[in-house]
Amino acid sequence: MYAALSWLNKKMIICRNLSKSYTHGGGRKQVFKNLDFTMQRGDRVALLGRNGAGKTTLIKLIGGVEMPTSGKIERRMSVSWPLGFAGGFQGSLTGYDNARFIARIYDRNYPEMRDFVEDFTELGRQLKMPVKTYSSGMRARLAFALSLAIEFDCYLIDEIILVGDQNFQRKCHYELFERRAGRSMILASHSNEMVRQYCNRALVIHDGLATTYEDMDLAIETYDSL
Amino acid sequence: MSRSALRKLHEGWRIQVRVIHALMIRELNTRFGRQNIGFLWIMVEPLLFAGLVSVIWRFMKGPEEHGVGIIAFVVSGYIPLTLFRHCVGRSVSVFVANSSMMYHRQVKVTDFVFVRFLIEMLGSMMAYTFIAGVLILFNEFPVPADMGMFVSGWLLYSLFTLSLCLVIAPLSEMSEVLEKFIPVTTYIMIPFSGTFSAASWLTPTLREYLLWSPFVNAMELMRGGIWGDKVTPYYDVWNPIICSMVAALIGLALCRHVRRTLVVE
């Protein structure tokens, strides 16, 4: 009885029979269909696939930014918003304003958040400027700082955002992989090196179908041969 | 079970209140900035509209019409009308304009509609209070005879406006043609909004038709509250209530449908 209950309460993400297609005009594009996928707390999943295979789409679905055409996603742990360059910010507002907005909607203490953001981003006075004046590296710093300040169980990361300078990469590495070693992560990536270093499972998406791999070497080999 | 459902509902309500609060501040910041009078700008536009139009009418038609002051009459019609027109205008493409906020799961598409509506409503209420206050000092506007009746009319008018916005916002996402028709439609509907005429001035047949419009019913209620015995209001409170319920239900269903297929960059 209790064992069954504890299984119910277990922190995980379950995707059941997920399909996503986009229609525009008369055209219809099926990104993937009948995707089943489960991840546990602590899993660090690499999303592998060629450009346009649907990595970002899957991340958006798991993050709840877009809705699946059919199927269901159960989030039994707190999941970050997809960390990439594009979403989550209002370009005409300053870095501080965006931080205040995020603190409000996630019900976090703003002064604490501000201190962390100042410390992590090292953006200094630039935080008083509109986000649209930021470089993509600076946006990445801000996005990471905000999501780390909120503390999620699972982080959704588009790889491009990790391409910051050495200092930023070191900080991310420390905050994400050392201080929060037990957290989960989904990383959409083209870099074999990064995947091998950080992930323990992989999901290879190709031709609308997704395959799970527990063996990273096998996953990367498969991906390379696509 | 029902207890946990209730708790969920309460938690959801708490989150939405927080989100709407945050979105409102964000919207005010992006629209008006922090320079000069800042968010007080929200009342400037309705003020200018109501003020200038009523002055023009005053010179065109003289001080009074059917026993009510022309300036007060135009103000009482124009402020609700600007509320309606601005809300409709702001509802078009509201989802796309805010799509970057959809990265945060607790932000729902209907929140965007509520936020823009609330800001417009706040602005026009401030403008109304301000202009009526000034006009009362100059004896150009009556002190409302029945405040409750006036406020009920205002709330019904706003409620129907909000319900229409809930329909227009998703429709504008579904069809780009709609966007082209909105300015002309809001213009054409001016005679059906009760802005420039009271129902008692009309012939009985015309009145009967106009009273199908929820706006006219609400407007009559407001004017009845302002002038009291000096006017004869014709209204049925159930008309705006039922029309709002129907529009809101359709609107919420459309919002849900659009959200499922919405593409967020």
PDB file of N, CA and C in Angstrom, chain A residues 20 22 60 62-68 75 79-82 86-90 92-93 97 100-102 104-107, chain B residues 14-15 18-19 21-23 25-26 29-30 34 97-107 259-265:
ATOM      1  N   LYS A  20       2.863  15.618 -32.060  1.00  0.00           N
ATOM      2  CA  LYS A  20       2.754  17.044 -32.323  1.00  0.00           C
ATOM      3  C   LYS A  20       2.850  17.286 -33.810  1.00  0.00           C
ATOM      4  N   TYR A  22       2.156  20.542 -36.814  1.00  0.00           N
ATOM      5  CA  TYR A  22       1.818  21.938 -37.056  1.00  0.00           C
ATOM      6  C   TYR A  22       1.064  22.033 -38.357  1.00  0.00           C
ATOM      7  N   LYS A  60       9.645  22.302 -25.621  1.00  0.00           N
ATOM      8  CA  LYS A  60       8.524  23.228 -25.421  1.00  0.00           C
ATOM      9  C   LYS A  60       7.297  22.502 -24.888  1.00  0.00           C
ATOM     10  N   ILE A  62       7.282  19.689 -23.073  1.00  0.00           N
ATOM     11  CA  ILE A  62       7.509  19.304 -21.682  1.00  0.00           C
ATOM     12  C   ILE A  62       7.448  20.533 -20.779  1.00  0.00           C
ATOM     13  N   GLY A  63       7.913  21.655 -21.289  1.00  0.00           N
ATOM     14  CA  GLY A  63       7.843  22.888 -20.515  1.00  0.00           C
ATOM     15  C   GLY A  63       6.457  23.506 -20.479  1.00  0.00           C
ATOM     16  N   GLY A  64       5.536  22.967 -21.286  1.00  0.00           N
ATOM     17  CA  GLY A  64       4.168  23.499 -21.283  1.00  0.00           C
ATOM     18  C   GLY A  64       4.011  24.781 -22.065  1.00  0.00           C
ATOM     19  N   VAL A  65       4.999  25.113 -22.907  1.00  0.00           N
ATOM     20  CA  VAL A  65       4.902  26.336 -23.702  1.00  0.00           C
ATOM     21  C   VAL A  65       3.921  26.124 -24.859  1.00  0.00           C
ATOM     22  N   GLU A  66       4.016  24.968 -25.476  1.00  0.00           N
ATOM     23  CA  GLU A  66       3.042  24.595 -26.498  1.00  0.00           C
ATOM     24  C   GLU A  66       2.354  23.316 -26.044  1.00  0.00           C
ATOM     25  N   MET A  67       1.190  23.061 -26.641  1.00  0.00           N
ATOM     26  CA  MET A  67       0.414  21.890 -26.237  1.00  0.00           C
ATOM     27  C   MET A  67       0.584  20.776 -27.268  1.00  0.00           C
ATOM     28  N   PRO A  68       0.601  19.520 -26.818  1.00  0.00           N
ATOM     29  CA  PRO A  68       0.687  18.429 -27.784  1.00  0.00           C
ATOM     30  C   PRO A  68      -0.607  18.308 -28.592  1.00  0.00           C
ATOM     31  N   ARG A  75       3.633  16.051 -15.180  1.00  0.00           N
ATOM     32  CA  ARG A  75       4.822  16.584 -14.512  1.00  0.00           C
ATOM     33  C   ARG A  75       4.668  16.353 -13.031  1.00  0.00           C
ATOM     34  N   VAL A  79       9.241  21.816 -13.082  1.00  0.00           N
ATOM     35  CA  VAL A  79      10.000  21.856 -14.329  1.00  0.00           C
ATOM     36  C   VAL A  79      10.219  23.312 -14.706  1.00  0.00           C
ATOM     37  N   SER A  80      11.440  23.668 -15.035  1.00  0.00           N
ATOM     38  CA  SER A  80      11.744  25.049 -15.404  1.00  0.00           C
ATOM     39  C   SER A  80      11.090  25.397 -16.734  1.00  0.00           C
ATOM     40  N   TRP A  81      11.061  26.661 -17.067  1.00  0.00           N
ATOM     41  CA  TRP A  81      10.676  27.023 -18.431  1.00  0.00           C
ATOM     42  C   TRP A  81      11.862  26.731 -19.328  1.00  0.00           C
ATOM     43  N   PRO A  82      11.653  26.513 -20.625  1.00  0.00           N
ATOM     44  CA  PRO A  82      12.782  26.179 -21.497  1.00  0.00           C
ATOM     45  C   PRO A  82      13.797  27.312 -21.536  1.00  0.00           C
ATOM     46  N   ALA A  86      15.206  32.852 -26.727  1.00  0.00           N
ATOM     47  CA  ALA A  86      14.006  33.549 -27.160  1.00  0.00           C
ATOM     48  C   ALA A  86      13.051  33.901 -26.030  1.00  0.00           C
ATOM     49  N   GLY A  87      12.518  32.903 -25.348  1.00  0.00           N
ATOM     50  CA  GLY A  87      11.329  33.148 -24.545  1.00  0.00           C
ATOM     51  C   GLY A  87      11.583  33.556 -23.118  1.00  0.00           C
ATOM     52  N   GLY A  88      10.511  33.964 -22.478  1.00  0.00           N
ATOM     53  CA  GLY A  88      10.559  34.204 -21.056  1.00  0.00           C
ATOM     54  C   GLY A  88      10.876  35.634 -20.671  1.00  0.00           C
ATOM     55  N   PHE A  89      11.362  36.431 -21.619  1.00  0.00           N
ATOM     56  CA  PHE A  89      11.682  37.817 -21.289  1.00  0.00           C
ATOM     57  C   PHE A  89      10.833  38.789 -22.070  1.00  0.00           C
ATOM     58  N   GLN A  90      10.706  39.975 -21.497  1.00  0.00           N
ATOM     59  CA  GLN A  90      10.096  41.085 -22.213  1.00  0.00           C
ATOM     60  C   GLN A  90      11.229  42.013 -22.603  1.00  0.00           C
ATOM     61  N   SER A  92      11.547  44.955 -23.869  1.00  0.00           N
ATOM     62  CA  SER A  92      11.567  46.392 -23.598  1.00  0.00           C
ATOM     63  C   SER A  92      11.756  46.685 -22.107  1.00  0.00           C
ATOM     64  N   LEU A  93      11.679  45.643 -21.279  1.00  0.00           N
ATOM     65  CA  LEU A  93      11.891  45.864 -19.844  1.00  0.00           C
ATOM     66  C   LEU A  93      13.353  45.610 -19.473  1.00  0.00           C
ATOM     67  N   ASP A  97      13.602  44.572 -14.040  1.00  0.00           N
ATOM     68  CA  ASP A  97      12.146  44.448 -14.170  1.00  0.00           C
ATOM     69  C   ASP A  97      11.746  43.015 -14.477  1.00  0.00           C
ATOM     70  N   ARG A 100      12.032  41.024 -11.385  1.00  0.00           N
ATOM     71  CA  ARG A 100      10.934  41.306 -10.473  1.00  0.00           C
ATOM     72  C   ARG A 100       9.667  40.595 -10.943  1.00  0.00           C
ATOM     73  N   PHE A 101       9.448  40.607 -12.251  1.00  0.00           N
ATOM     74  CA  PHE A 101       8.276  39.927 -12.813  1.00  0.00           C
ATOM     75  C   PHE A 101       8.316  38.430 -12.499  1.00  0.00           C
ATOM     76  N   ILE A 102       9.478  37.831 -12.741  1.00  0.00           N
ATOM     77  CA  ILE A 102       9.606  36.384 -12.505  1.00  0.00           C
ATOM     78  C   ILE A 102       9.441  36.087 -11.020  1.00  0.00           C
ATOM     79  N   ARG A 104       7.660  37.695  -8.957  1.00  0.00           N
ATOM     80  CA  ARG A 104       6.236  37.802  -8.642  1.00  0.00           C
ATOM     81  C   ARG A 104       5.466  36.571  -9.077  1.00  0.00           C
ATOM     82  N   ILE A 105       5.655  36.134 -10.324  1.00  0.00           N
ATOM     83  CA  ILE A 105       4.794  35.040 -10.774  1.00  0.00           C
ATOM     84  C   ILE A 105       5.199  33.709 -10.159  1.00  0.00           C
ATOM     85  N   TYR A 106       6.445  33.571  -9.702  1.00  0.00           N
ATOM     86  CA  TYR A 106       6.826  32.332  -9.036  1.00  0.00           C
ATOM     87  C   TYR A 106       6.783  32.466  -7.513  1.00  0.00           C
ATOM     88  N   ASP A 107       6.292  33.606  -7.051  1.00  0.00           N
ATOM     89  CA  ASP A 107       6.133  33.837  -5.620  1.00  0.00           C
ATOM     90  C   ASP A 107       7.453  33.665  -4.859  1.00  0.00           C
TER      91      ASP A 107
ATOM     92  N   ARG B  14      -5.146  31.676  -6.228  1.00  0.00           N
ATOM     93  CA  ARG B  14      -4.044  32.458  -5.670  1.00  0.00           C
ATOM     94  C   ARG B  14      -2.977  32.728  -6.734  1.00  0.00           C
ATOM     95  N   ILE B  15      -2.654  31.688  -7.494  1.00  0.00           N
ATOM     96  CA  ILE B  15      -1.629  31.836  -8.532  1.00  0.00           C
ATOM     97  C   ILE B  15      -2.085  32.828  -9.599  1.00  0.00           C
ATOM     98  N   ARG B  18      -1.849  36.383  -8.492  1.00  0.00           N
ATOM     99  CA  ARG B  18      -0.441  36.798  -8.504  1.00  0.00           C
ATOM    100  C   ARG B  18       0.018  37.110  -9.925  1.00  0.00           C
ATOM    101  N   VAL B  19      -0.340  36.221 -10.861  1.00  0.00           N
ATOM    102  CA  VAL B  19       0.088  36.386 -12.251  1.00  0.00           C
ATOM    103  C   VAL B  19      -0.535  37.649 -12.846  1.00  0.00           C
ATOM    104  N   HIS B  21      -1.578  40.289 -11.307  1.00  0.00           N
ATOM    105  CA  HIS B  21      -0.917  41.436 -10.679  1.00  0.00           C
ATOM    106  C   HIS B  21       0.423  41.723 -11.360  1.00  0.00           C
ATOM    107  N   ALA B  22       1.232  40.673 -11.534  1.00  0.00           N
ATOM    108  CA  ALA B  22       2.554  40.854 -12.152  1.00  0.00           C
ATOM    109  C   ALA B  22       2.418  41.323 -13.599  1.00  0.00           C
ATOM    110  N   LEU B  23       1.464  40.738 -14.331  1.00  0.00           N
ATOM    111  CA  LEU B  23       1.287  41.111 -15.733  1.00  0.00           C
ATOM    112  C   LEU B  23       0.806  42.554 -15.864  1.00  0.00           C
ATOM    113  N   ILE B  25       1.482  45.081 -13.825  1.00  0.00           N
ATOM    114  CA  ILE B  25       2.611  45.988 -13.607  1.00  0.00           C
ATOM    115  C   ILE B  25       3.515  46.002 -14.839  1.00  0.00           C
ATOM    116  N   ARG B  26       3.720  44.816 -15.405  1.00  0.00           N
ATOM    117  CA  ARG B  26       4.575  44.714 -16.571  1.00  0.00           C
ATOM    118  C   ARG B  26       3.969  45.477 -17.751  1.00  0.00           C
ATOM    119  N   ASN B  29       4.294  49.183 -17.225  1.00  0.00           N
ATOM    120  CA  ASN B  29       5.674  49.592 -17.468  1.00  0.00           C
ATOM    121  C   ASN B  29       5.994  49.671 -18.938  1.00  0.00           C
ATOM    122  N   THR B  30       5.591  48.650 -19.705  1.00  0.00           N
ATOM    123  CA  THR B  30       5.952  48.658 -21.120  1.00  0.00           C
ATOM    124  C   THR B  30       5.157  49.704 -21.881  1.00  0.00           C
ATOM    125  N   ARG B  34       8.296  54.910 -16.983  1.00  0.00           N
ATOM    126  CA  ARG B  34       8.310  55.544 -15.671  1.00  0.00           C
ATOM    127  C   ARG B  34       8.552  57.043 -15.796  1.00  0.00           C
ATOM    128  N   ALA B  97       1.263  38.964 -29.060  1.00  0.00           N
ATOM    129  CA  ALA B  97       2.035  40.058 -28.469  1.00  0.00           C
ATOM    130  C   ALA B  97       2.666  39.639 -27.140  1.00  0.00           C
ATOM    131  N   ASN B  98       2.012  38.738 -26.422  1.00  0.00           N
ATOM    132  CA  ASN B  98       2.504  38.333 -25.104  1.00  0.00           C
ATOM    133  C   ASN B  98       3.133  36.953 -25.108  1.00  0.00           C
ATOM    134  N   SER B  99       3.405  36.419 -26.314  1.00  0.00           N
ATOM    135  CA  SER B  99       3.736  34.992 -26.353  1.00  0.00           C
ATOM    136  C   SER B  99       4.992  34.654 -25.556  1.00  0.00           C
ATOM    137  N   SER B 100       5.903  35.614 -25.389  1.00  0.00           N
ATOM    138  CA  SER B 100       7.112  35.270 -24.632  1.00  0.00           C
ATOM    139  C   SER B 100       6.777  34.948 -23.175  1.00  0.00           C
ATOM    140  N   MET B 101       5.642  35.434 -22.688  1.00  0.00           N
ATOM    141  CA  MET B 101       5.249  35.148 -21.302  1.00  0.00           C
ATOM    142  C   MET B 101       4.717  33.728 -21.151  1.00  0.00           C
ATOM    143  N   MET B 102       4.364  33.128 -22.297  1.00  0.00           N
ATOM    144  CA  MET B 102       3.795  31.781 -22.233  1.00  0.00           C
ATOM    145  C   MET B 102       4.852  30.731 -21.905  1.00  0.00           C
ATOM    146  N   TYR B 103       6.095  31.164 -21.803  1.00  0.00           N
ATOM    147  CA  TYR B 103       7.132  30.248 -21.349  1.00  0.00           C
ATOM    148  C   TYR B 103       6.908  29.863 -19.890  1.00  0.00           C
ATOM    149  N   HIS B 104       6.132  30.667 -19.206  1.00  0.00           N
ATOM    150  CA  HIS B 104       5.867  30.366 -17.796  1.00  0.00           C
ATOM    151  C   HIS B 104       4.488  29.738 -17.695  1.00  0.00           C
ATOM    152  N   ARG B 105       4.471  28.474 -17.261  1.00  0.00           N
ATOM    153  CA  ARG B 105       3.235  27.691 -17.327  1.00  0.00           C
ATOM    154  C   ARG B 105       2.076  28.299 -16.554  1.00  0.00           C
ATOM    155  N   GLN B 106       2.359  29.021 -15.481  1.00  0.00           N
ATOM    156  CA  GLN B 106       1.252  29.545 -14.676  1.00  0.00           C
ATOM    157  C   GLN B 106       0.539  30.707 -15.360  1.00  0.00           C
ATOM    158  N   VAL B 107       1.143  31.238 -16.441  1.00  0.00           N
ATOM    159  CA  VAL B 107       0.507  32.327 -17.177  1.00  0.00           C
ATOM    160  C   VAL B 107      -0.445  31.731 -18.200  1.00  0.00           C
ATOM    161  N   ARG B 259      -5.399  27.985 -27.714  1.00  0.00           N
ATOM    162  CA  ARG B 259      -4.198  27.702 -26.926  1.00  0.00           C
ATOM    163  C   ARG B 259      -3.569  26.366 -27.346  1.00  0.00           C
ATOM    164  N   ARG B 260      -4.412  25.405 -27.679  1.00  0.00           N
ATOM    165  CA  ARG B 260      -3.903  24.076 -28.042  1.00  0.00           C
ATOM    166  C   ARG B 260      -3.064  24.100 -29.314  1.00  0.00           C
ATOM    167  N   THR B 261      -3.371  25.035 -30.200  1.00  0.00           N
ATOM    168  CA  THR B 261      -2.650  25.059 -31.482  1.00  0.00           C
ATOM    169  C   THR B 261      -1.710  26.248 -31.584  1.00  0.00           C
ATOM    170  N   LEU B 262      -1.610  27.019 -30.515  1.00  0.00           N
ATOM    171  CA  LEU B 262      -0.794  28.228 -30.559  1.00  0.00           C
ATOM    172  C   LEU B 262       0.694  27.878 -30.732  1.00  0.00           C
ATOM    173  N   VAL B 263       1.330  28.548 -31.670  1.00  0.00           N
ATOM    174  CA  VAL B 263       2.767  28.336 -31.872  1.00  0.00           C
ATOM    175  C   VAL B 263       3.516  29.475 -31.187  1.00  0.00           C
ATOM    176  N   VAL B 264       4.378  29.110 -30.248  1.00  0.00           N
ATOM    177  CA  VAL B 264       5.118  30.122 -29.493  1.00  0.00           C
ATOM    178  C   VAL B 264       6.561  30.098 -29.956  1.00  0.00           C
ATOM    179  N   GLU B 265       7.052  31.248 -30.338  1.00  0.00           N
ATOM    180  CA  GLU B 265       8.416  31.310 -30.861  1.00  0.00           C
ATOM    181  C   GLU B 265       9.443  31.026 -29.777  1.00  0.00           C
TER     182      GLU B 265
END
